[in-house]
């Protein structure tokens, strides 16, 4: 089967503009709490969800909105949910991390790694119902060391569950390099459970689409689970307002805010620790340098890469339609929110 770039690009554009609208609402103070965006994951999500059909299920992590947008969840109800409105998808109780749609067989949780056992539950139900349906679990590589995720890999393999594990790897577990806390290789780890596993460029939607297609077809045929490790960027950091990224975005302000306390801590008591403090400052500096290099020099935008799949006039039309769809949803959500207040 040959990849069709237009629907993939359309879904990616819808996801990107939805996330940008969320960021705008958050920055205006209309959404409370932390906000974990899925910007940078569009190719992974579009490439996988393109193979799903009615009756298939998704178990999601705390970056849940892109898959929900791709699966057709009402955008207005999502925006209302983020705004904490009772008319939202989950009555305003779920926020952006705990979203559920029975109609779409989709659920998300902020508990790191929980999408694996949730997906296994969906897959077990699909297996018993015998309708050729599958379940997909999305999670980050920071979750890959959680015990419940490893248990889910084991049970999915042992019971040949129709499940696809999709690990979104941006190489950072919040502010820690993932390789510093992960033993071995995640692809080989998944293979050790007896399931097919592969690494794929998560900024290339065609590559994800092909790899996900093999995994979904295998699950749908009753041959068991698969594991995809998709590398992708996270340009907005772990959450909006990420303090590491603020150093680059507001260098003068952050220097004035962070510099004096760091200097004071350098000479604070006990002085016996003085010799080690420059080392710790060096570690902080190295972390900032690596993050800046990845974000500003090496980062590849999956949406820009996917743009080559469609003619220029088609790309512009798709983007215009996607922006209008999101803008209409925001306007309707705000109007309903004010009317309901």
Short mmCIF file of C-alpha atoms in Angstrom, two decimals:
data_model
loop_
_atom_site.label_atom_id
_atom_site.label_comp_id
_atom_site.label_asym_id
_atom_site.label_seq_id
_atom_site.Cartn_x
_atom_site.Cartn_y
_atom_site.Cartn_z
CA UNK A 1 0.00 0.00 0.00
CA UNK A 2 1.30 3.49 -0.90
CA UNK A 3 1.21 6.30 1.61
CA UNK A 4 -1.34 9.06 0.94
CA UNK A 5 0.29 12.29 2.09
CA UNK A 6 -2.73 14.58 2.05
CA UNK A 7 -4.78 13.04 4.89
CA UNK A 8 -1.63 12.57 6.98
CA UNK A 9 -0.62 16.20 6.53
CA UNK A 10 -4.15 17.37 7.29
CA UNK A 11 -4.21 15.49 10.58
CA UNK A 12 -0.76 16.78 11.51
CA UNK A 13 -1.81 20.37 10.77
CA UNK A 14 -4.98 19.98 12.84
CA UNK A 15 -2.97 18.62 15.76
CA UNK A 16 -0.32 21.35 15.55
CA UNK A 17 -2.82 24.22 15.39
CA UNK A 18 -4.88 22.70 18.20
CA UNK A 19 -1.77 22.53 20.41
CA UNK A 20 -0.85 26.11 19.51
CA UNK A 21 -4.35 27.24 20.47
CA UNK A 22 -3.99 25.45 23.80
CA UNK A 23 -0.68 27.23 24.38
CA UNK A 24 -2.34 30.58 23.66
CA UNK A 25 -5.17 29.89 26.12
CA UNK A 26 -2.67 28.77 28.76
CA UNK A 27 -0.50 31.86 28.30
CA UNK A 28 -3.61 34.04 28.66
CA UNK A 29 -4.21 32.41 32.04
CA UNK A 30 -7.42 30.67 30.95
CA UNK A 31 -6.07 27.14 31.56
CA UNK A 32 -4.76 26.37 35.01
CA UNK A 33 -1.92 24.09 36.04
CA UNK A 34 0.84 22.57 33.97
CA UNK A 35 0.32 22.08 30.25
CA UNK A 36 2.10 19.25 28.43
CA UNK A 37 1.84 19.80 24.69
CA UNK A 38 2.28 17.20 21.99
CA UNK A 39 4.03 19.55 19.58
CA UNK A 40 6.71 17.53 17.77
CA UNK A 41 4.78 14.24 18.05
CA UNK A 42 2.44 14.87 15.11
CA UNK A 43 4.13 12.49 12.69
CA UNK A 44 4.14 9.67 15.26
CA UNK A 45 0.48 10.13 16.08
CA UNK A 46 -0.68 10.63 12.49
CA UNK A 47 1.34 7.68 11.21
CA UNK A 48 -0.13 5.33 13.81
CA UNK A 49 -3.74 6.52 14.02
CA UNK A 50 -4.08 6.42 10.22
CA UNK A 51 -4.30 2.63 10.56
CA UNK A 52 -6.99 2.61 13.23
CA UNK A 53 -10.64 1.99 12.49
CA UNK A 54 -13.90 2.12 14.37
CA UNK A 55 -13.76 -0.16 17.39
CA UNK A 56 -10.00 0.15 17.87
CA UNK A 57 -8.85 1.64 21.17
CA UNK A 58 -6.18 4.06 22.36
CA UNK A 59 -4.54 4.36 25.77
CA UNK A 60 -2.72 7.69 26.09
CA UNK A 61 -0.26 9.46 28.31
CA UNK A 62 -0.36 13.04 29.58
CA UNK A 63 0.19 14.41 26.04
CA UNK A 64 -3.16 13.07 24.98
CA UNK A 65 -4.74 15.75 22.83
CA UNK A 66 -3.04 15.06 19.46
CA UNK A 67 -4.34 11.44 19.26
CA UNK A 68 -7.80 12.56 20.38
CA UNK A 69 -7.86 15.26 17.70
CA UNK A 70 -6.72 12.74 15.10
CA UNK A 71 -9.45 10.26 16.10
CA UNK A 72 -12.17 12.86 15.68
CA UNK A 73 -13.03 13.84 19.23
CA UNK A 74 -15.06 17.07 19.20
CA UNK A 75 -12.62 20.00 19.43
CA UNK A 76 -15.07 22.24 21.26
CA UNK A 77 -15.55 19.68 24.04
CA UNK A 78 -11.76 19.35 24.32
CA UNK A 79 -11.24 23.09 24.63
CA UNK A 80 -14.05 23.35 27.19
CA UNK A 81 -12.43 20.56 29.17
CA UNK A 82 -9.09 22.38 29.23
CA UNK A 83 -10.91 25.50 30.43
CA UNK A 84 -12.33 23.49 33.34
CA UNK A 85 -15.90 23.93 32.12
CA UNK A 86 -18.65 21.47 33.06
CA UNK A 87 -19.58 21.23 29.38
CA UNK A 88 -16.16 19.76 28.60
CA UNK A 89 -15.41 16.23 27.45
CA UNK A 90 -15.13 14.98 31.03
CA UNK A 91 -17.27 17.58 32.74
CA UNK A 92 -14.28 19.78 33.42
CA UNK A 93 -12.77 17.32 35.89
CA UNK A 94 -10.09 15.73 33.73
CA UNK A 95 -7.99 18.67 32.62
CA UNK A 96 -5.55 17.81 29.85
CA UNK A 97 -4.08 14.68 31.44
CA UNK A 98 -7.12 12.58 32.35
CA UNK A 99 -9.37 12.46 29.32
CA UNK A 100 -11.88 9.79 28.37
CA UNK A 101 -14.08 9.25 25.36
CA UNK A 102 -16.22 6.12 25.49
CA UNK A 103 -17.41 6.77 21.95
CA UNK A 104 -13.83 6.65 20.66
CA UNK A 105 -12.57 3.97 23.10
CA UNK A 106 -9.88 6.39 24.22
CA UNK A 107 -8.52 7.19 27.65
CA UNK A 108 -5.53 9.04 29.03
CA UNK A 109 -3.78 9.17 32.37
CA UNK A 110 -1.14 11.35 33.93
CA UNK A 111 0.32 8.34 35.74
CA UNK A 112 3.57 7.67 33.90
CA UNK A 113 3.56 4.28 32.19
CA UNK A 114 -0.11 3.54 32.86
CA UNK A 115 -1.08 3.64 29.19
CA UNK A 116 0.56 0.21 28.76
CA UNK A 117 -1.70 -1.74 31.17
CA UNK A 118 -4.70 0.35 30.08
CA UNK A 119 -3.96 -0.62 26.50
CA UNK A 120 -3.53 -4.25 27.54
CA UNK A 121 -7.01 -4.14 29.03
CA UNK A 122 -8.43 -2.78 25.79
CA UNK A 123 -6.52 -5.42 23.84
CA UNK A 124 -7.69 -8.25 26.10
CA UNK A 125 -11.29 -7.15 25.59
CA UNK A 126 -10.76 -6.98 21.82
CA UNK A 127 -9.22 -10.44 21.83
CA UNK A 128 -12.15 -11.97 23.74
CA UNK A 129 -14.74 -10.20 21.62
CA UNK A 130 -12.97 -11.58 18.55
CA UNK A 131 -13.75 -8.75 16.17
CA UNK A 132 -10.26 -8.14 14.83
CA UNK A 133 -9.84 -4.90 16.76
CA UNK A 134 -6.59 -3.58 18.18
CA UNK A 135 -5.37 -1.30 20.98
CA UNK A 136 -2.53 1.22 20.84
CA UNK A 137 -0.58 2.49 23.85
CA UNK A 138 1.34 5.77 23.53
CA UNK A 139 4.00 6.62 26.12
CA UNK A 140 7.35 8.36 26.40
CA UNK A 141 10.72 6.70 26.80
CA UNK A 142 10.84 8.06 30.34
CA UNK A 143 8.00 5.65 31.13
CA UNK A 144 9.80 2.65 29.67
CA UNK A 145 11.41 1.78 33.01
CA UNK A 146 8.14 1.65 34.92
CA UNK A 147 7.37 -1.79 36.30
CA UNK A 148 3.78 -1.84 35.11
CA UNK A 149 4.92 -1.14 31.56
CA UNK A 150 7.35 -4.06 31.65
CA UNK A 151 4.62 -6.29 33.09
CA UNK A 152 2.33 -5.22 30.26
CA UNK A 153 4.94 -6.07 27.64
CA UNK A 154 5.26 -9.50 29.21
CA UNK A 155 1.52 -10.22 29.41
CA UNK A 156 0.84 -8.85 25.92
CA UNK A 157 3.46 -11.21 24.52
CA UNK A 158 2.42 -14.20 26.65
CA UNK A 159 -1.25 -13.80 25.75
CA UNK A 160 -0.64 -12.60 22.17
CA UNK A 161 -2.73 -9.52 22.77
CA UNK A 162 -3.61 -7.33 19.75
CA UNK A 163 -1.66 -4.38 21.13
CA UNK A 164 0.83 -1.92 19.63
CA UNK A 165 3.23 -0.20 22.03
CA UNK A 166 4.36 3.20 20.71
CA UNK A 167 7.27 4.73 22.61
CA UNK A 168 7.85 8.42 21.80
CA UNK A 169 11.52 9.03 22.41
CA UNK A 170 12.75 12.64 22.74
CA UNK A 171 15.77 11.49 24.78
CA UNK A 172 14.77 13.53 27.84
CA UNK A 173 12.96 12.36 30.97
CA UNK A 174 11.88 15.86 32.10
CA UNK A 175 15.37 17.36 32.71
CA UNK A 176 17.34 14.11 32.81
CA UNK A 177 18.95 12.51 29.79
CA UNK A 178 17.07 9.23 29.36
CA UNK A 179 20.23 7.23 28.68
CA UNK A 180 21.47 8.19 32.15
CA UNK A 181 18.62 6.24 33.75
CA UNK A 182 17.98 3.49 31.19
CA UNK A 183 19.94 0.29 30.98
CA UNK A 184 20.48 -1.33 27.60
CA UNK A 185 18.49 -0.64 24.45
CA UNK A 186 14.71 -0.30 24.47
CA UNK A 187 14.23 -2.04 21.12
CA UNK A 188 16.28 -5.04 22.20
CA UNK A 189 14.48 -4.99 25.54
CA UNK A 190 11.10 -5.26 23.80
CA UNK A 191 12.38 -8.04 21.53
CA UNK A 192 13.46 -9.98 24.59
CA UNK A 193 9.76 -10.40 25.42
CA UNK A 194 9.30 -12.17 22.11
CA UNK A 195 7.63 -9.45 20.07
CA UNK A 196 8.74 -7.59 16.93
CA UNK A 197 10.30 -4.22 17.74
CA UNK A 198 11.83 -1.52 15.58
CA UNK A 199 13.22 1.98 15.74
CA UNK A 200 11.70 4.59 13.43
CA UNK A 201 12.33 8.26 12.68
CA UNK A 202 9.37 9.89 14.40
CA UNK A 203 9.74 13.10 12.38
CA UNK A 204 9.08 11.21 9.14
CA UNK A 205 5.38 10.44 8.92
CA UNK A 206 5.82 8.02 6.00
CA UNK A 207 8.31 5.94 7.99
CA UNK A 208 6.00 5.84 11.01
CA UNK A 209 3.03 5.01 8.79
CA UNK A 210 4.84 2.03 7.26
CA UNK A 211 6.14 0.67 10.58
CA UNK A 212 2.79 1.17 12.31
CA UNK A 213 0.97 -0.48 9.43
CA UNK A 214 2.98 -3.67 9.90
CA UNK A 215 2.35 -3.64 13.65
CA UNK A 216 -1.39 -2.98 13.38
CA UNK A 217 -1.88 -5.62 10.67
CA UNK A 218 -0.03 -8.14 12.81
CA UNK A 219 -2.18 -7.35 15.84
CA UNK A 220 -5.39 -7.39 13.81
CA UNK A 221 -4.49 -10.81 12.43
CA UNK A 222 -4.21 -12.20 15.96
CA UNK A 223 -0.43 -12.63 15.86
CA UNK A 224 0.27 -10.57 18.97
CA UNK A 225 1.83 -7.27 20.01
CA UNK A 226 4.57 -5.12 18.50
CA UNK A 227 6.78 -2.32 19.79
CA UNK A 228 7.73 0.91 17.97
CA UNK A 229 10.40 3.27 19.24
CA UNK A 230 9.83 6.59 17.46
CA UNK A 231 12.38 9.36 17.99
CA UNK A 232 10.86 12.83 17.94
CA UNK A 233 11.56 16.36 19.18
CA UNK A 234 9.76 18.19 21.96
CA UNK A 235 10.34 21.86 21.12
CA UNK A 236 8.20 23.20 23.95
CA UNK A 237 10.09 21.25 26.60
CA UNK A 238 8.51 19.02 29.23
CA UNK A 239 5.74 21.55 29.83
CA UNK A 240 4.85 25.09 28.80
CA UNK A 241 7.12 27.52 30.62
CA UNK A 242 9.87 24.89 30.95
CA UNK A 243 12.56 26.67 33.03
CA UNK A 244 15.38 25.28 30.88
CA UNK A 245 13.88 26.74 27.70
CA UNK A 246 13.16 30.06 29.43
CA UNK A 247 16.91 30.59 29.63
CA UNK A 248 16.99 30.77 25.82
CA UNK A 249 13.74 32.63 25.33
CA UNK A 250 14.32 35.28 28.00
CA UNK A 251 18.11 35.27 28.43
CA UNK A 252 18.47 38.66 30.16
CA UNK A 253 15.52 38.18 32.49
CA UNK A 254 16.58 34.65 33.41
CA UNK A 255 20.19 35.70 33.97
CA UNK A 256 19.04 38.38 36.42
CA UNK A 257 16.69 35.93 38.16
CA UNK A 258 18.87 32.85 38.31
CA UNK A 259 22.39 34.28 38.31
CA UNK A 260 22.49 35.93 41.78
CA UNK A 261 21.05 32.91 43.68
CA UNK A 262 23.49 30.58 41.91
CA UNK A 263 26.43 32.80 42.82
CA UNK A 264 25.28 33.06 46.42
CA UNK A 265 24.91 29.28 46.62
CA UNK A 266 28.45 28.90 45.29
CA UNK A 267 29.87 30.56 48.41
CA UNK A 268 27.27 29.44 50.93
CA UNK A 269 28.03 27.25 53.92
CA UNK A 270 29.26 24.59 54.46
CA UNK A 271 32.39 25.72 52.70
CA UNK A 272 33.65 22.11 52.62
CA UNK A 273 31.36 21.58 49.65
CA UNK A 274 32.83 24.54 47.78
CA UNK A 275 35.14 22.34 45.69
CA UNK A 276 32.19 20.39 44.25
CA UNK A 277 29.93 23.32 43.44
CA UNK A 278 31.70 24.41 40.24
CA UNK A 279 31.25 20.83 39.04
CA UNK A 280 27.49 21.03 39.66
CA UNK A 281 27.30 24.37 37.88
CA UNK A 282 29.14 22.76 34.98
CA UNK A 283 26.56 19.98 34.86
CA UNK A 284 23.77 22.57 34.70
CA UNK A 285 25.63 24.42 31.96
CA UNK A 286 26.16 21.24 29.98
CA UNK A 287 22.48 20.35 30.25
CA UNK A 288 21.53 23.78 28.92
CA UNK A 289 24.05 23.52 26.09
CA UNK A 290 22.80 20.09 24.99
CA UNK A 291 19.18 21.20 25.15
CA UNK A 292 19.89 24.36 23.16
CA UNK A 293 21.83 22.46 20.52
CA UNK A 294 19.04 19.93 20.06
CA UNK A 295 16.32 22.56 19.96
CA UNK A 296 17.89 25.29 17.86
CA UNK A 297 20.47 23.50 15.71
CA UNK A 298 19.39 19.89 15.26
CA UNK A 299 15.59 19.98 15.67
CA UNK A 300 13.58 18.79 12.68
CA UNK A 301 9.97 19.89 12.57
CA UNK A 302 7.80 16.91 11.53
CA UNK A 303 5.14 19.22 10.08
CA UNK A 304 7.70 20.94 7.83
CA UNK A 305 9.04 17.55 6.73
CA UNK A 306 5.56 16.29 5.90
CA UNK A 307 4.81 19.39 3.82
CA UNK A 308 6.81 17.92 0.95
CA UNK A 309 4.22 15.15 0.61
CA UNK A 310 1.63 17.54 -0.83
CA UNK A 311 1.72 20.23 -3.55
CA UNK A 312 2.24 23.77 -2.33
CA UNK A 313 -1.29 24.95 -3.10
CA UNK A 314 -2.73 21.88 -1.36
CA UNK A 315 -0.53 22.51 1.67
CA UNK A 316 -1.76 26.09 1.95
CA UNK A 317 -5.40 25.05 1.59
CA UNK A 318 -5.06 22.34 4.22
CA UNK A 319 -3.39 24.70 6.66
CA UNK A 320 -6.00 27.39 6.12
CA UNK A 321 -8.85 24.92 6.66
CA UNK A 322 -7.20 23.45 9.75
CA UNK A 323 -6.58 26.90 11.26
CA UNK A 324 -10.19 27.90 10.60
CA UNK A 325 -11.50 24.69 12.16
CA UNK A 326 -9.47 25.24 15.32
CA UNK A 327 -10.30 28.95 15.49
CA UNK A 328 -14.02 28.19 15.17
CA UNK A 329 -13.77 25.61 17.94
CA UNK A 330 -11.99 28.06 20.26
CA UNK A 331 -14.57 30.76 19.54
CA UNK A 332 -17.50 28.41 20.17
CA UNK A 333 -15.92 27.08 23.36
CA UNK A 334 -15.39 30.60 24.69
CA UNK A 335 -18.94 31.61 23.76
CA UNK A 336 -20.47 28.54 25.42
CA UNK A 337 -18.29 29.07 28.47
CA UNK A 338 -19.45 32.67 28.87
CA UNK A 339 -23.09 31.73 28.25
CA UNK A 340 -22.88 28.97 30.85
CA UNK A 341 -21.12 31.11 33.48
#
